[in-house]
Coordinates of C-alpha atoms and ligand atoms in Angstrom, one line a residue:
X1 CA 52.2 12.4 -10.8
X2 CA 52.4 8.3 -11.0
X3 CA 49.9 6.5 -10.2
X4 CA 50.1 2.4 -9.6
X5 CA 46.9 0.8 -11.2
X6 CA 46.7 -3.1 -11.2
X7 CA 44.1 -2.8 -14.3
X8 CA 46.6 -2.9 -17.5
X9 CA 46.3 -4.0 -21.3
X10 CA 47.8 -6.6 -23.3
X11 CA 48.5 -4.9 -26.1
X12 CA 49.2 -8.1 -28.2
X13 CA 45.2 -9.1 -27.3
X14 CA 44.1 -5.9 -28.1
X15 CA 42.0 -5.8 -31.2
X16 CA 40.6 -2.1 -30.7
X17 CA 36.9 -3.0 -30.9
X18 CA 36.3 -0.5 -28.7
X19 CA 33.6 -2.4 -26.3
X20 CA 35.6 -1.6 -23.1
X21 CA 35.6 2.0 -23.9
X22 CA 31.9 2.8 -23.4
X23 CA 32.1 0.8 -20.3
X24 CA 34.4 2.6 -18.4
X25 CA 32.8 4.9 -15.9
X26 CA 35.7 7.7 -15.8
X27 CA 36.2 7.7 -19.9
X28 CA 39.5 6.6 -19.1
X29 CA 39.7 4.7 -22.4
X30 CA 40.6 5.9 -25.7
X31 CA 41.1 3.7 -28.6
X32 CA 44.3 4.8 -30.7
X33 CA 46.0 3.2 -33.6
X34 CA 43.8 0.6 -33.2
X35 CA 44.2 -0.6 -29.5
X36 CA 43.3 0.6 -26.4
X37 CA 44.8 3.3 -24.1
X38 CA 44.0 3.8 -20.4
X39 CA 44.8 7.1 -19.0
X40 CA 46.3 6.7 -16.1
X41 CA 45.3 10.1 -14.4
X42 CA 41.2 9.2 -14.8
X43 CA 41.8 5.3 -14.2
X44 CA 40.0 4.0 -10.8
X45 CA 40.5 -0.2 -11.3
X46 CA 37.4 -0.7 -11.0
X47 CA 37.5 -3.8 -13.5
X48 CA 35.1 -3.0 -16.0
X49 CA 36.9 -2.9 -19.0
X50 CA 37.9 -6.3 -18.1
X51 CA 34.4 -7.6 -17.7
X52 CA 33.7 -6.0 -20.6
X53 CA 36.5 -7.0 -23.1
X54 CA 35.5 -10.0 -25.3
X55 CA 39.5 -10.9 -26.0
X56 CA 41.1 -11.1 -22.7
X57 CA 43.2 -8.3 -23.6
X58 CA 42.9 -6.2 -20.0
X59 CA 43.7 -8.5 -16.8
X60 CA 45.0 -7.1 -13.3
X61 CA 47.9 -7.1 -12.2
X62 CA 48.8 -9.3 -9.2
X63 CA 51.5 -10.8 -6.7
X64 CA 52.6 -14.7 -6.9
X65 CA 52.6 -17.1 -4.0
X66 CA 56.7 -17.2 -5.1
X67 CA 57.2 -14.3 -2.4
X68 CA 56.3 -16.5 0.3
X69 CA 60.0 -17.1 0.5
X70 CA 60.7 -13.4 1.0
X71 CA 59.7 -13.7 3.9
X72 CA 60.4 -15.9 7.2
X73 CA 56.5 -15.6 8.6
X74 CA 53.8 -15.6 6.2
X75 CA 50.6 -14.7 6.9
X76 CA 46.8 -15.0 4.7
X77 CA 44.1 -13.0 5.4
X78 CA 40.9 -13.9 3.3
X79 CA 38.2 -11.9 2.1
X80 CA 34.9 -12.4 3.2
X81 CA 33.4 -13.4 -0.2
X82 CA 36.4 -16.0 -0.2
X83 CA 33.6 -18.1 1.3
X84 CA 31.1 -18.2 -1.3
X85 CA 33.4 -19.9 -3.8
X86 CA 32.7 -23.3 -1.8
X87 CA 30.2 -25.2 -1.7
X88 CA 27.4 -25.1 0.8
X89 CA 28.9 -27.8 3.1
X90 CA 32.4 -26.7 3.0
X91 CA 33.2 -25.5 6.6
X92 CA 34.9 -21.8 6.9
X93 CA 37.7 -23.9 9.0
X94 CA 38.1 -26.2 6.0
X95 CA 38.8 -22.9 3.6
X96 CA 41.0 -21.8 5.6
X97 CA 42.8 -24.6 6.1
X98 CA 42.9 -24.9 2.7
X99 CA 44.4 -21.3 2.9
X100 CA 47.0 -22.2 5.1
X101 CA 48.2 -25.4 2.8
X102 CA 49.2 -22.8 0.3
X103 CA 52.2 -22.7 2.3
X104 CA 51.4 -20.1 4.9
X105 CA 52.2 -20.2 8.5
X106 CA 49.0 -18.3 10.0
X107 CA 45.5 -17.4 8.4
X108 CA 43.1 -15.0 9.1
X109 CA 39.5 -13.6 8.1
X110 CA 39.0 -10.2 7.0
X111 CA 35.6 -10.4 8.2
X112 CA 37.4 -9.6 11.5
X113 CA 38.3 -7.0 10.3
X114 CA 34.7 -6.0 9.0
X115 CA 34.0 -6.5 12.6
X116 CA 35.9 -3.7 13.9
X117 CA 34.8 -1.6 10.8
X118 CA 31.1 -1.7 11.9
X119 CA 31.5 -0.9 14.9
X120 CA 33.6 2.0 14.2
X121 CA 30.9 2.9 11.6
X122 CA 28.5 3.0 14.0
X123 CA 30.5 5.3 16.5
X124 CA 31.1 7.7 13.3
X125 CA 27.8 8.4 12.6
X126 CA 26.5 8.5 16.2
X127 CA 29.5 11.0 17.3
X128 CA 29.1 13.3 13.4
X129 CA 26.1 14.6 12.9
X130 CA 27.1 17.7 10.9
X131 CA 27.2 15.9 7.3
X132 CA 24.9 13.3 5.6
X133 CA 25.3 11.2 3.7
X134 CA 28.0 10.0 4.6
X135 CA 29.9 7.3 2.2
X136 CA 31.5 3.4 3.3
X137 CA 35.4 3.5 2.6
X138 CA 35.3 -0.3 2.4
X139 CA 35.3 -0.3 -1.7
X140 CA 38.7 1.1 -2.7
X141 CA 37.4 1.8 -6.4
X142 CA 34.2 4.0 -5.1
X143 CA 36.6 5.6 -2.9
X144 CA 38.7 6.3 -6.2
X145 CA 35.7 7.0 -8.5
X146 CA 34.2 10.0 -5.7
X147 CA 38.1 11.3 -6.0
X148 CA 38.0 11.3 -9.6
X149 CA 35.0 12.0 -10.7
X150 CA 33.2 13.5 -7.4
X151 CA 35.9 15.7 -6.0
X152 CA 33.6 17.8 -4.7
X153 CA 32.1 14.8 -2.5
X154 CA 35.2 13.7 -0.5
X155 CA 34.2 14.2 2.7
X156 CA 31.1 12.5 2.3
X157 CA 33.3 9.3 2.4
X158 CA 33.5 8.0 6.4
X159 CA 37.6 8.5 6.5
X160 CA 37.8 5.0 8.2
X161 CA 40.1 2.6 7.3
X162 CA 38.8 -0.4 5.0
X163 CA 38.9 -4.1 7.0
X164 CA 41.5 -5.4 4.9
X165 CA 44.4 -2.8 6.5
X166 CA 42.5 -3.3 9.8
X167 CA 43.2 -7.1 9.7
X168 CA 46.5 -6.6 8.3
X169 CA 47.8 -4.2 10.8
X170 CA 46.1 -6.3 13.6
X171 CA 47.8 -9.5 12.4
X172 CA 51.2 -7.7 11.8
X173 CA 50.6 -6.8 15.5
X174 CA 49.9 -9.8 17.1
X175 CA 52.6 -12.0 14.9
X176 CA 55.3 -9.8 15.7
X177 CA 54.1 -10.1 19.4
X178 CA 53.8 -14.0 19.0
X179 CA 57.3 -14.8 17.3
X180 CA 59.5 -11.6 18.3
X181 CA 60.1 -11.1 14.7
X182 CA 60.7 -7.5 12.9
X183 CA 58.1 -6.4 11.0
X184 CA 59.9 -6.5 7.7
X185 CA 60.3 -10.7 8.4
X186 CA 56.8 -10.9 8.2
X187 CA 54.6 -11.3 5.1
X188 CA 50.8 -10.3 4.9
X189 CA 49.0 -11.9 2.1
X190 CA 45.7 -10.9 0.7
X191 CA 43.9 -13.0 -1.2
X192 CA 41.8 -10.7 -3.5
X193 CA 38.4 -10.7 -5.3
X194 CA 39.7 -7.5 -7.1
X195 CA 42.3 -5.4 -8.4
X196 CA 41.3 -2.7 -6.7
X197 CA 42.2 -4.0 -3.6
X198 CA 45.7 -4.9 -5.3
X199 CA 45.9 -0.7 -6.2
X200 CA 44.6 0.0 -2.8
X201 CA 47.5 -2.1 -1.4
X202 CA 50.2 -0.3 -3.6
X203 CA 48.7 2.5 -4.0
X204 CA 46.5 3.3 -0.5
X205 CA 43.0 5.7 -1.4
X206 CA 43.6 7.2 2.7
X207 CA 46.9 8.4 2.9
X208 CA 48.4 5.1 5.7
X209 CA 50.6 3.0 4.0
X210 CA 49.5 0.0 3.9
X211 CA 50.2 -3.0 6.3
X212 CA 49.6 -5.8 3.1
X213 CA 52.7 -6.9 1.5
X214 CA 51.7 -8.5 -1.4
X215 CA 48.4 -9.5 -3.0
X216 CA 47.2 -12.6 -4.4
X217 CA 44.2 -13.1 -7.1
X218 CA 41.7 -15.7 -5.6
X219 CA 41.2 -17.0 -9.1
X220 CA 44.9 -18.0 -9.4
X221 CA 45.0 -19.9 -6.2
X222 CA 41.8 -21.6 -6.5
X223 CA 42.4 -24.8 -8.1
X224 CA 45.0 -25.6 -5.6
X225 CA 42.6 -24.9 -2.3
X226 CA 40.2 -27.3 -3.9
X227 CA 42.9 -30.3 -3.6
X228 CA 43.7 -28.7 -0.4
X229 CA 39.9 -29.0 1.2
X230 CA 41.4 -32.5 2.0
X231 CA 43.3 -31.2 4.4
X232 CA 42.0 -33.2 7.7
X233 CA 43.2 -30.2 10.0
X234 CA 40.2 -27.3 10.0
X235 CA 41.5 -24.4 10.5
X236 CA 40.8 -21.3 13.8
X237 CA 38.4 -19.4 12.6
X238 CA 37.7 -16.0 14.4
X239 CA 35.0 -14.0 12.6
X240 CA 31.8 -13.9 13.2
X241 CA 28.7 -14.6 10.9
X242 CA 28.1 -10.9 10.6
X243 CA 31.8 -9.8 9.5
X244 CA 31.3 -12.6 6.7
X245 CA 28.2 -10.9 6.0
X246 CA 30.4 -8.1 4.7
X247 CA 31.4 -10.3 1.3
X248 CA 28.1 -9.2 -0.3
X249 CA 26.1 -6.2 -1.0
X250 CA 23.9 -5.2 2.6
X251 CA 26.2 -6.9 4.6
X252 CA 27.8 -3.9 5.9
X253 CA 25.0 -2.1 7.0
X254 CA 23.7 -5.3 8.6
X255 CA 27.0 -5.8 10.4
X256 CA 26.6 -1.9 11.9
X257 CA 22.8 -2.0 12.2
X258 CA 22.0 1.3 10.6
X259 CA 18.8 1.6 10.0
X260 CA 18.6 5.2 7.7
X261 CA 21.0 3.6 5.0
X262 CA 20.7 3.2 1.5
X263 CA 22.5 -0.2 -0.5
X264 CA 23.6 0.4 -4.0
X265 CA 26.2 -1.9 -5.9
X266 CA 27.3 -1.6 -9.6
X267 CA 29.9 1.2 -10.5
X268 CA 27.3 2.4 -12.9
X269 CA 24.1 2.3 -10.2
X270 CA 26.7 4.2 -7.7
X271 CA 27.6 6.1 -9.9
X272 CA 23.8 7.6 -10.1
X273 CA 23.5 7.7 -6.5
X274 CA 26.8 9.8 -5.8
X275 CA 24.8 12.3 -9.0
X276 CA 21.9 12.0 -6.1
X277 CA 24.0 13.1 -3.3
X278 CA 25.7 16.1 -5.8
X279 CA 22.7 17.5 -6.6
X280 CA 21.9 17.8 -2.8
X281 CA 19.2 15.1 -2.8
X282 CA 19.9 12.7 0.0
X283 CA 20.7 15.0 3.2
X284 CA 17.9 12.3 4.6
X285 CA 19.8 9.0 4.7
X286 CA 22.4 8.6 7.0
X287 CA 24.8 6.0 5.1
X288 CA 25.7 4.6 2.2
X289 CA 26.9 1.4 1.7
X290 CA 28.5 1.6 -2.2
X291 CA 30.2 -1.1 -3.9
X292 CA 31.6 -1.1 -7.1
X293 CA 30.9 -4.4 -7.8
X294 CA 27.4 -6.0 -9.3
X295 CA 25.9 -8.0 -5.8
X296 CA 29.4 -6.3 -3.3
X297 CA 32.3 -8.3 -3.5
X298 CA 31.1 -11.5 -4.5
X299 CA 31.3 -10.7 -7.8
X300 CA 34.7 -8.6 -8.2
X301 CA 36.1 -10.6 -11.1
X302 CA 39.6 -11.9 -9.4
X303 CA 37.1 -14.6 -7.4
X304 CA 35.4 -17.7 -9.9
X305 CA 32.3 -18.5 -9.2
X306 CA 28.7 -17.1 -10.3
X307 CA 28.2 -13.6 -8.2
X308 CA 24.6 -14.8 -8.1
X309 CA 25.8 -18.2 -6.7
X310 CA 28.4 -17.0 -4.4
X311 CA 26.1 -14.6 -2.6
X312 CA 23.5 -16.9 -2.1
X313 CA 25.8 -19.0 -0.7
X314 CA 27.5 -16.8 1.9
X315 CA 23.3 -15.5 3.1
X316 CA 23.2 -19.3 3.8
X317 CA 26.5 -18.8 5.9
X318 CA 25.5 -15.9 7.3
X319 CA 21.8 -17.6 8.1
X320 CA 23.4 -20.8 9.3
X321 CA 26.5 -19.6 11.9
X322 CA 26.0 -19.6 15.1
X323 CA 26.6 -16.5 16.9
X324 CA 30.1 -15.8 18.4
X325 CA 31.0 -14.5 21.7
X326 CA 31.2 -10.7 21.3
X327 CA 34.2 -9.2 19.5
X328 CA 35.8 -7.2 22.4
X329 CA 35.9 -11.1 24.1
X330 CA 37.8 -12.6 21.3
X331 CA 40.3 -9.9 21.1
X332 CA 41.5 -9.8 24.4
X333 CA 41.8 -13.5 24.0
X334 CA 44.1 -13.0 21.4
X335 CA 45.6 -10.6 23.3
X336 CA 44.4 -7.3 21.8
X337 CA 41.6 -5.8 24.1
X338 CA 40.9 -2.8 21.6
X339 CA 42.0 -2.8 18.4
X340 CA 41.6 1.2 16.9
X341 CA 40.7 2.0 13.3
X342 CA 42.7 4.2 11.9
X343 CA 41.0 7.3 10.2
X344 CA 41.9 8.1 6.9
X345 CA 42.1 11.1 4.7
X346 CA 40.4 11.0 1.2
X347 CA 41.9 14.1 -1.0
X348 CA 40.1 14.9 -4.4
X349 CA 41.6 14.1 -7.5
X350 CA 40.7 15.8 -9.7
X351 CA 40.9 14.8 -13.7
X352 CA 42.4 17.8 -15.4
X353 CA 40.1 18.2 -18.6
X354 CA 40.8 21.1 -20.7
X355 CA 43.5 23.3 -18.9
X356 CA 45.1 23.9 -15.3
X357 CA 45.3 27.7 -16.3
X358 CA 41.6 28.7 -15.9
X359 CA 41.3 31.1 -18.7
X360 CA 42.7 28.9 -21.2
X361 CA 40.4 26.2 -19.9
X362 CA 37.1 28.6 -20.3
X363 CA 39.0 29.1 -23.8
X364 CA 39.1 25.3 -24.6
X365 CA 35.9 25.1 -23.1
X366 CA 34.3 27.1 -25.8
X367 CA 35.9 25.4 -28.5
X368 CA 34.5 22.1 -27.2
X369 CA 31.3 23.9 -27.2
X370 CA 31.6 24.8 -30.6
X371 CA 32.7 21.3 -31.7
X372 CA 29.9 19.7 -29.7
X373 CA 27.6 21.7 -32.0
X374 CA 28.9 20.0 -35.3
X375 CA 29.7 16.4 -33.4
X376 CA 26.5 14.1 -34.7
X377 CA 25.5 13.5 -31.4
X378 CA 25.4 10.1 -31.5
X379 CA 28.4 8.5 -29.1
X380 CA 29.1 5.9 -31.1
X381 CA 32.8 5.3 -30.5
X382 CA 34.0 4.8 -34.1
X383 CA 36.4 7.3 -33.3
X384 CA 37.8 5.8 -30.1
X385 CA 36.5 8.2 -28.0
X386 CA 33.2 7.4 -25.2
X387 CA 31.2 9.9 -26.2
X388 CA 31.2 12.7 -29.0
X389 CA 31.8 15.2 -25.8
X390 CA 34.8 13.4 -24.9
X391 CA 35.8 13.4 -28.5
X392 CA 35.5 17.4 -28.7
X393 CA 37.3 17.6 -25.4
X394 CA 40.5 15.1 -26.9
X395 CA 40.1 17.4 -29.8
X396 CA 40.2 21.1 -27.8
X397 CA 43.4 19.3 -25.6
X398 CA 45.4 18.1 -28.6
X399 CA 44.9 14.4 -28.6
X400 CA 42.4 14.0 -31.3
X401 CA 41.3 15.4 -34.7
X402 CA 37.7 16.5 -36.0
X403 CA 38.1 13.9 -38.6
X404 CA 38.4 10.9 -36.2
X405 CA 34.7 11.6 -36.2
X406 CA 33.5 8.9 -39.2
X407 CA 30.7 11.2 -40.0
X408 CA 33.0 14.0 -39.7
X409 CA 35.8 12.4 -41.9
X410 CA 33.1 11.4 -44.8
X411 CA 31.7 15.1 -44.7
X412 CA 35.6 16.4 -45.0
X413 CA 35.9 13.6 -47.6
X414 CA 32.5 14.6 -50.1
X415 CA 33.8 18.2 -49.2
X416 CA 36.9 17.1 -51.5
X417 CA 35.6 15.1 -53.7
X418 CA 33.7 18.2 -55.2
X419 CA 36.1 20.2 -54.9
X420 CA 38.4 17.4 -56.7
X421 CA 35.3 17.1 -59.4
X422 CA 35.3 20.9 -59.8
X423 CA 38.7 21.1 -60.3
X424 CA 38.4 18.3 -63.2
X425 CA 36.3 20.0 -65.2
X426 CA 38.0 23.5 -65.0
X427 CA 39.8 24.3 -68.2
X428 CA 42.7 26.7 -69.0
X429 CA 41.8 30.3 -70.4
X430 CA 43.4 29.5 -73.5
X431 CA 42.1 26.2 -74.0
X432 CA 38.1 27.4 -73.1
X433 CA 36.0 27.6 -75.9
X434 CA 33.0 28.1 -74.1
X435 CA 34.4 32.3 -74.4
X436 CA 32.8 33.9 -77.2
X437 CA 34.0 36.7 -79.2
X438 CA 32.0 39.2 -77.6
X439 CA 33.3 37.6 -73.9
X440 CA 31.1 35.7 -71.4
X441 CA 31.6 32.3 -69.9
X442 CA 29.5 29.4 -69.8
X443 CA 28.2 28.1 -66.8
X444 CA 30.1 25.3 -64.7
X445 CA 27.1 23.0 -65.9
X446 CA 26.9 24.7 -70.0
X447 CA 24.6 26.9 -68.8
X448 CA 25.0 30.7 -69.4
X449 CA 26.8 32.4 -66.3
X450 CA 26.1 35.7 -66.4
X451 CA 22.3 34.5 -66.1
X452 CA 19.5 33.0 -68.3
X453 CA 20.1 34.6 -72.0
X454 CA 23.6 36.4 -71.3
X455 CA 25.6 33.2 -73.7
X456 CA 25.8 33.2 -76.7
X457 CA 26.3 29.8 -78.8
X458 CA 29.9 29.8 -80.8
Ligands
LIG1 S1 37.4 -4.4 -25.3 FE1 39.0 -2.8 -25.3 S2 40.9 -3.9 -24.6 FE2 39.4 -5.4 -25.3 S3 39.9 -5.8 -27.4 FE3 38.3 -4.2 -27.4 S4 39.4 -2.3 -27.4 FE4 40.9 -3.9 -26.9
LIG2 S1 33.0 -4.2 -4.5 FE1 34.5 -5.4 -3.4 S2 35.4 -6.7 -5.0 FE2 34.4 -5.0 -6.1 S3 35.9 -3.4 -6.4 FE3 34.8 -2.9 -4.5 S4 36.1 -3.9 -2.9 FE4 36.7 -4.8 -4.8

């Protein structure tokens, strides 16, 4: 099966040095021939490996702002951490007016969309009590890391749609209604913090397809919404402080008011927490709120400023808004008096390790077993591999050989080197003089082999 993934590697940058490869949180990186490979079946776009490589060598995958002219009605819709790139005193209608000078014809916040989410949330978890914890499905690349590497935790995830296809189907909606134009004549943008949001687009986690035509990095727009900030037109907003709460860690669990929840960010800190929830430990909390990235999406590594600074920036938003008539209000003024979130479907997948066919996997499974056993232990990555485990696993599948192990490949190279040292000192029959008359050979070292006083000097 073919999967889209926005994360990819420039192979030219690539100088195989192996830091992104211990990062990765699926092992989805091997280092071969001296660069990197990312396996496509275990990859989740989560971004690490691009945080993590020191030579620029893995970037995302994006859309331009070129295929504005594809279509004949464009529209923006921002994410909520869009707003902690600015500075304190630049206005949400400023940024968005900024947006809109991109050359858009309409612009809209996300964080509406994070509206609808939470209260949907909310519903969920009041209406289904039968499972807890249950998971957010706002993060596309936690959604992908519980397929991958938590199969077993699928329907822990709330199968909700995220806010950005909520906002984009709601726009598409209300556009269409607006200019009578067809669907296809009408161009959803999303400017994106990360490229998991640009798989999630081409690539959906719930099984819709998605209502987001193309997706822009905020990082490569950025330096033209500065100039724009100029612009003496502010733009509509239509979120409200608690939607653009959404843009960093907590802010989703504040926007739905749950009380029993638990907030973790960090692939790595999620990653322990999902390890929590396998080994039956948190039946107690009613919802987590996971996000891939360190501090939620204020520091997904398409935006540009400090995650640190950018979420202490939106609280100030978020502390400083006034609050908005309530959400139901400002639909039907736009015309919309509900707007539904769809439900999704999350299906495992699985990474095959060792075998489809379950007795040659228990086979391969001993031999990694085995291999394990003689593997140093240490995980250094010298061989390309994450850990020695994986190494055994690459090696019981085909893909490796004992001797990328360094340690392994010195032992297999002393191994010969004696052998080569024997060999060098072995002489012909007919040209060994260590045989006396009466028979018996010296030992290897000149000493008698048959045993101390056996020789006998010629
Ligand atoms: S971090 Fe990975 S992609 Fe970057 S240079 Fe090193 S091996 Fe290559
Ligand atoms: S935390 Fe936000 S920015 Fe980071 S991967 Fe998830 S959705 Fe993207």
């Amino acid at each position: 099966m073919e999967y889209f993934h926005s994360v990819r590697l420039d192979k030219e940058k690539c100088k195989g040095c192996v830091n992104c490869i211990k990062k990765c949180p699926v092992e989805a990186i091997r280092v071969r021939h001296g660069k990197a490979e990312i396996m496509e079946e275990r990859c989740i776009d989560c971004g690490e490996c691009i945080r993590a490589c020191p030579n620029h060598a893995k970037y995302a995958e994006r859309d331009s702002l070129q295929d504005l002219a594809l279509f004949s009605y464009t529209v923006a819709l921002t994410a909520p951490s869009l707003y902690g790139q600015f500075r304190d005193n630049v206005s949400p209608a400023r940024i968005l007016a900024a947006v809109k000078a991109l050359g858009f014809d309409d612009v809209c916040e996300v964080a509406l969309g994070a509206e609808m989410v939470s209260q949907a949330v909310r519903d969920y978890l009041q209406a289904n009590h039968h499972l807890r914890p249950l998971v957010s499905s706002a993060c596309p690349a936690v959604v992908r890391l519980v397929q991958v590497r938590f199969p077993a935790l699928v329907d822990h995830i709330i199968p909700l749609e995220s806010p950005m296809q909520v906002t984009a189907s709601f726009m598409r909606r209300k556009t269409a209604q607006e200019t009578g134009l067809p669907s296809e004549k009408i161009g959803i943008f999303f400017l994106s913090p990360c490229p998991a949001k640009v798989t999630a687009v081409k690539n959906p986690v719930g099984g819709l397809p998605s209502e987001v035509d193309r997706v822009l990095a905020v990082a490569d727009v950025y330096g033209r919404l500065l100039e724009n900030l100029r612009q003496e037109q502010p733009c509509l907003t239509r979120a409200d402080r608690l939607g653009i709460g959404w843009g960093a860690s907590g802010g989703e669990v504040a926007a739905a008011g749950i009380e029993n929840a638990l907030i973790v960010d960090g692939i790595h800190n999620v990653i322990s927490v999902l390890e929590e929830i396998e080994l039956g430990r948190l039946g107690d909390i009613d919802f987590i709120e996971a996000q891939a990235c360190p501090g939620g999406c204020v520091g997904g590594i398409l935006n540009v400023n400090n995650r640190f600074v950018a979420g202490v920036r939106l609280r100030h938003l978020v502390r400083d808004l006034p609050p908005r008539e309530p959400l139901a209000e400002r639909l039907a003024a736009a015309g919309f008096p509900s707007v539904p979130v769809p439900r999704i479907e999350v299906q495992p997948r699985p990474i095959v390790r060792l075998d489809r066919d379950l007795k040659r996997a228990m086979q391969k499974l001993q031999q990694v077993q085995t291999l394990i056993e003689h593997l140093p232990g240490l995980d250094c990555g010298s061989c390309g591999a994450p850990t020695c485990r994986a190494l055994a696993e690459d090696i019981a599948v085909g893909k490796a050989l004992e001797t990328d192990c360094i340690f392994k490949l010195r032992e297999r190279i002393m191994a010969l080197a004696q052998e080569t040292y024997n060999l060098a000192r072995a002489v012909p029959p007919a040209m060994d003089q260590t045989k006396t008359a009466k028979g018996g050979n010296k030992g290897e070292n000149g000493g008698p082999a048959g045993g101390a006083g056996t020789g006998t000097q010629t």
